[in-house]
CSV table of C-alpha atoms in Angstrom, one decimal:
chain,number,residue,atom,x,y,z
P,1,ARG,CA,-12.7,7.0,-18.8
P,2,TYR,CA,-14.2,4.7,-21.8
P,3,GLY,CA,-10.9,2.9,-22.5
P,4,VAL,CA,-7.2,2.8,-22.1
P,5,ASN,CA,-6.2,6.0,-23.6
P,6,ASP,CA,-9.8,7.5,-24.2
P,7,PHE,CA,-10.9,9.8,-21.6
P,8,ASP,CA,-13.8,12.7,-21.8
P,9,PHE,CA,-15.0,14.6,-18.8
P,10,SER,CA,-16.9,16.8,-20.9
P,11,PRO,CA,-20.3,18.1,-19.6
P,12,GLY,CA,-21.9,17.1,-22.7
P,13,ARG,CA,-20.1,13.5,-22.2
P,14,ILE,CA,-21.0,13.3,-19.1
P,15,ARG,CA,-24.5,13.3,-19.0
P,16,ARG,CA,-24.9,11.6,-21.8
P,17,SER,CA,-22.9,8.5,-20.1
P,18,VAL,CA,-25.1,8.9,-16.7
P,19,GLU,CA,-28.2,9.4,-18.7
P,20,ASN,CA,-27.1,6.2,-20.8
P,21,SER,CA,-26.2,4.0,-17.4
P,22,LEU,CA,-29.1,5.0,-15.6
P,23,ARG,CA,-31.1,3.4,-18.4
P,24,LEU,CA,-29.3,0.5,-18.9
P,25,LEU,CA,-29.6,-0.3,-15.1
P,26,LYS,CA,-33.0,0.7,-15.5
P,27,THR,CA,-33.1,3.0,-12.3
P,28,ASP,CA,-33.6,7.0,-11.7
P,29,TYR,CA,-30.2,7.6,-9.7
P,30,VAL,CA,-27.1,6.0,-8.5
P,31,ASP,CA,-25.5,6.1,-4.9
P,32,ILE,CA,-22.3,7.5,-6.4
P,33,LEU,CA,-21.3,8.9,-9.4
P,34,GLN,CA,-17.3,9.4,-9.4
P,35,PHE,CA,-14.7,10.9,-12.0
P,36,HIS,CA,-12.4,8.2,-12.7
P,37,ASP,CA,-9.1,8.4,-13.3
P,38,ILE,CA,-8.9,12.2,-13.4
P,39,GLU,CA,-5.0,12.0,-13.9
P,40,PHE,CA,-4.8,11.1,-17.0
P,41,VAL,CA,-6.3,14.9,-18.5
P,42,PRO,CA,-5.5,18.4,-17.3
P,43,LEU,CA,-6.7,19.2,-14.0
P,44,GLY,CA,-8.1,22.4,-14.6
P,45,PRO,CA,-11.2,21.8,-16.5
P,46,VAL,CA,-11.8,18.7,-14.2
P,47,PHE,CA,-12.2,20.6,-11.5
P,48,GLU,CA,-14.2,23.6,-13.1
P,49,ASP,CA,-16.7,23.0,-15.9
P,50,SER,CA,-16.9,19.0,-15.2
P,51,TYR,CA,-16.9,19.5,-11.5
P,52,ALA,CA,-19.8,22.4,-12.0
P,53,GLU,CA,-21.5,19.6,-14.3
P,54,LEU,CA,-21.3,16.5,-11.4
P,55,ARG,CA,-23.0,18.6,-8.7
P,56,THR,CA,-25.8,19.8,-11.2
P,57,MET,CA,-26.9,16.3,-12.0
P,58,ARG,CA,-26.7,15.9,-7.8
P,59,ASP,CA,-28.7,18.6,-7.4
P,60,GLU,CA,-31.3,17.0,-9.8
P,61,GLY,CA,-31.2,13.8,-8.2
P,62,LEU,CA,-28.9,11.6,-11.0
P,63,CYS,CA,-27.2,10.9,-7.8
P,64,ARG,CA,-27.2,10.9,-4.3
P,65,TYR,CA,-23.1,11.8,-3.9
P,66,ILE,CA,-20.0,13.0,-5.9
P,67,GLY,CA,-16.5,12.0,-6.1
P,68,MET,CA,-13.4,11.6,-8.5
P,69,THR,CA,-10.9,8.8,-8.6
P,70,GLY,CA,-7.2,8.4,-9.0
P,71,TYR,CA,-4.1,7.0,-7.8
P,72,PRO,CA,-1.2,10.0,-7.1
P,73,ALA,CA,-1.7,11.1,-3.6
P,74,PRO,CA,-1.4,15.1,-5.1
P,75,VAL,CA,-3.5,14.5,-7.6
P,76,MET,CA,-6.3,13.6,-5.2
P,77,ASN,CA,-5.8,15.9,-2.4
P,78,ALA,CA,-6.1,18.8,-5.2
P,79,ALA,CA,-9.0,16.6,-6.3
P,80,MET,CA,-10.4,17.1,-2.4
P,81,THR,CA,-9.6,20.6,-1.5
P,82,GLN,CA,-10.1,22.4,-4.9
P,83,THR,CA,-13.5,21.3,-5.2
P,84,GLU,CA,-16.3,20.1,-2.6
P,85,LEU,CA,-16.6,16.1,-3.1
P,86,ASP,CA,-18.5,13.6,-0.9
P,87,VAL,CA,-16.1,10.8,-1.9
P,88,CYS,CA,-12.6,10.1,-3.0
P,89,LEU,CA,-11.6,6.7,-4.3
P,90,THR,CA,-7.3,6.1,-4.6
P,91,TYR,CA,-6.3,2.2,-4.7
P,92,ALA,CA,-3.1,0.5,-3.8
P,93,HIS,CA,-2.1,3.6,-1.4
P,94,ALA,CA,-3.2,1.5,2.1
P,95,THR,CA,-0.5,-2.1,1.4
P,96,LEU,CA,1.9,-4.1,2.8
P,97,LEU,CA,3.9,-1.9,0.0
P,98,ASP,CA,2.9,1.7,0.3
P,99,ASP,CA,1.3,3.8,3.5
P,100,THR,CA,1.0,6.8,1.5
P,101,LEU,CA,-3.0,7.0,2.3
P,102,GLY,CA,-2.4,7.2,6.0
P,103,ARG,CA,0.3,9.8,5.8
P,104,GLU,CA,-1.0,12.1,3.0
P,105,ILE,CA,-4.4,11.8,2.0
P,106,VAL,CA,-6.3,10.6,5.2
P,107,PRO,CA,-5.5,13.8,7.1
P,108,VAL,CA,-6.7,16.1,3.8
P,109,ALA,CA,-10.1,13.9,3.4
P,110,THR,CA,-10.8,14.5,7.5
P,111,ALA,CA,-10.1,18.0,7.4
P,112,ARG,CA,-12.3,18.1,4.3
P,113,GLY,CA,-15.5,16.0,5.3
P,114,VAL,CA,-14.3,13.8,2.1
P,115,GLY,CA,-15.4,9.9,2.5
P,116,LEU,CA,-12.3,7.7,1.2
P,117,ILE,CA,-13.0,4.5,-0.3
P,118,ASN,CA,-9.6,2.0,-0.2
P,119,ALA,CA,-9.1,-0.2,-3.1
P,120,ALA,CA,-6.6,-2.9,-4.4
P,121,ALA,CA,-5.2,-4.2,-1.2
P,122,VAL,CA,-3.3,-6.6,-3.0
P,123,ALA,CA,-1.5,-3.7,-5.0
P,124,LEU,CA,-3.0,-4.7,-8.2
P,125,GLY,CA,-2.1,-8.5,-7.9
P,126,LEU,CA,1.5,-7.8,-6.3
P,127,LEU,CA,0.8,-9.5,-3.1
P,128,THR,CA,-0.6,-13.0,-4.3
P,129,PRO,CA,1.0,-16.2,-5.0
P,130,THR,CA,0.5,-15.7,-9.0
P,131,GLY,CA,1.6,-12.2,-9.4
P,132,SER,CA,-0.1,-9.5,-11.1
P,133,SER,CA,-2.8,-10.7,-13.5
P,134,ILE,CA,-4.1,-7.8,-15.0
P,135,LYS,CA,-4.1,-7.0,-18.5
P,136,LEU,CA,-1.8,-4.5,-19.1
P,137,ASP,CA,1.7,-4.1,-17.9
P,138,HIS,CA,2.0,-3.3,-14.0
P,139,PRO,CA,2.8,0.3,-13.7
P,140,SER,CA,5.0,-0.8,-10.7
P,141,THR,CA,8.7,0.4,-10.5
P,142,PRO,CA,11.3,-2.5,-10.2
P,143,ALA,CA,11.9,-1.2,-6.8
P,144,ILE,CA,8.2,-1.7,-5.4
P,145,ARG,CA,8.2,-5.6,-7.7
P,146,ALA,CA,10.9,-6.4,-6.2
P,147,ALA,CA,9.8,-5.6,-2.4
P,148,ALA,CA,6.7,-7.3,-3.1
P,149,SER,CA,8.9,-10.6,-4.3
P,150,ARG,CA,10.3,-10.8,-1.1
P,151,MET,CA,7.3,-10.1,0.7
P,152,VAL,CA,5.5,-13.2,-1.7
P,153,SER,CA,8.7,-15.7,-0.6
P,154,LEU,CA,8.8,-14.8,3.2
P,155,CYS,CA,5.2,-16.3,3.5
P,156,ALA,CA,5.7,-19.0,1.1
P,157,GLU,CA,8.3,-20.0,3.6
P,158,ARG,CA,6.1,-19.5,6.5
P,159,GLY,CA,3.4,-21.7,4.6
P,160,VAL,CA,0.8,-18.3,4.8
P,161,ASP,CA,-1.4,-16.7,2.1
P,162,ILE,CA,0.1,-13.4,0.8
P,163,ALA,CA,-3.0,-12.2,-0.6
P,164,PHE,CA,-5.4,-12.7,2.8
P,165,VAL,CA,-2.2,-10.9,5.3
P,166,ALA,CA,-2.4,-8.2,2.3
P,167,ASN,CA,-5.9,-7.9,2.4
P,168,GLN,CA,-5.8,-7.8,6.6
P,169,TYR,CA,-3.6,-5.0,6.8
P,170,SER,CA,-5.6,-3.1,4.6
P,171,LEU,CA,-9.0,-3.8,6.0
P,172,GLN,CA,-7.6,-3.0,9.4
P,173,ARG,CA,-5.0,-0.4,9.4
P,174,SER,CA,-6.5,2.1,6.0
P,175,GLN,CA,-8.1,3.9,8.2
P,176,CYS,CA,-11.2,4.0,6.2
P,177,ALA,CA,-14.5,2.9,6.3
P,178,THR,CA,-14.9,0.9,2.8
P,179,THR,CA,-12.5,-0.9,1.2
P,180,LEU,CA,-13.1,-2.4,-2.1
P,181,ILE,CA,-12.5,-5.9,-2.9
P,182,GLY,CA,-11.9,-7.2,-6.3
P,183,THR,CA,-12.9,-10.4,-6.8
P,184,GLY,CA,-14.6,-13.6,-9.3
P,185,LYS,CA,-14.4,-16.6,-7.1
P,186,SER,CA,-16.9,-16.9,-4.4
P,187,ARG,CA,-14.1,-18.7,-1.7
P,188,HIS,CA,-11.7,-15.4,-2.5
P,189,LEU,CA,-14.8,-13.5,-1.1
P,190,ARG,CA,-15.0,-15.3,1.8
P,191,SER,CA,-11.5,-15.3,2.3
P,192,ALA,CA,-11.7,-11.3,2.5
P,193,VAL,CA,-14.4,-11.3,4.7
P,194,ASP,CA,-12.2,-13.8,7.3
P,195,ALA,CA,-9.5,-11.2,6.6
P,196,LEU,CA,-11.8,-8.3,8.1
P,197,GLU,CA,-11.6,-10.0,11.5
P,198,GLU,CA,-9.0,-12.5,11.8
P,199,PRO,CA,-6.3,-10.5,14.0
P,200,LEU,CA,-3.2,-9.7,12.2
P,201,ASP,CA,0.3,-11.8,13.4
P,202,GLU,CA,1.9,-8.9,14.5
P,203,GLN,CA,5.3,-10.7,14.0
P,204,LEU,CA,5.0,-11.2,10.6
P,205,LEU,CA,3.9,-8.1,10.3
P,206,ALA,CA,6.4,-6.0,11.4
P,207,GLU,CA,8.8,-8.6,9.2
P,208,LEU,CA,6.6,-7.6,5.9
P,209,LEU,CA,6.3,-3.7,6.7
P,210,ALA,CA,10.8,-3.8,6.9
P,211,MET,CA,10.9,-4.8,3.4
P,212,ARG,CA,9.1,-2.3,1.8
P,213,PRO,CA,10.8,0.3,-0.8
P,214,PRO,CA,12.0,3.7,1.1
P,215,VAL,CA,9.2,5.9,1.8
P,216,SER,CA,10.4,8.2,-1.7
P,217,GLU,CA,10.0,4.7,-3.6
P,218,ARG,CA,6.4,3.7,-2.4
P,219,THR,CA,4.6,5.0,-5.5
P,220,TRP,CA,4.7,4.9,-9.1
P,221,PRO,CA,3.8,7.1,-11.6
P,222,SER,CA,0.2,7.3,-13.5
P,223,GLY,CA,-1.3,10.3,-15.3
P,224,LEU,CA,0.2,13.2,-16.7
P,225,PRO,CA,3.2,14.1,-15.5
P,226,GLU,CA,2.6,17.6,-15.3
P,227,ASN,CA,-0.5,16.9,-12.6
P,228,SER,CA,1.7,15.7,-9.9
P,229,ALA,CA,4.3,18.1,-10.5
P,230,GLU,CA,1.9,21.1,-10.2
P,231,VAL,CA,-0.3,19.8,-7.7
P,232,GLY,CA,2.3,18.6,-5.8
């Protein structure tokens, strides 16, 4: 992915991009090389020619492990079942708002021996006191935003940092060995580290989880509609 609407997973572009990145990084290889946001393009070529090039680069030693990233659970499950990946990254599916990761994705990853990377514990900013700060319009639905607003209000009433609780939940309950935490401030990083070990307030957690949308409304649309329709 090279921009908001600029995707190119052709083998030639992949190789040029990786070789350029290696030169800029002044290294011979990267640990993990992943295709990013695959749901925005037709999946057939990604799982065939693009994937073949990814494997070739791993065989050549340009990377140690290969993977793909995206949001829709059906797309990520298809990536794991139709190719042989080392790792997959998906986001906002192991949050106070959504448990799709554990229900739908973890079982497939476990069966296929794929390492999962969990990301976006605060649901792209929804689960913070000030709300989302991403530059684009947040992709969530009104039902998800309403649930997040209720959760933020409850934590404010209790004098609790909603982002800290969100990190606690995602880090401790995601069933993933790795959870990515985005931060631009050292105090936020310190807070995320603390969230890994401080026990959750189970009573507060139960109240928050009761505010979740219905299971059928816990995710938002992402990428080409036909992808989720085809693989789901």
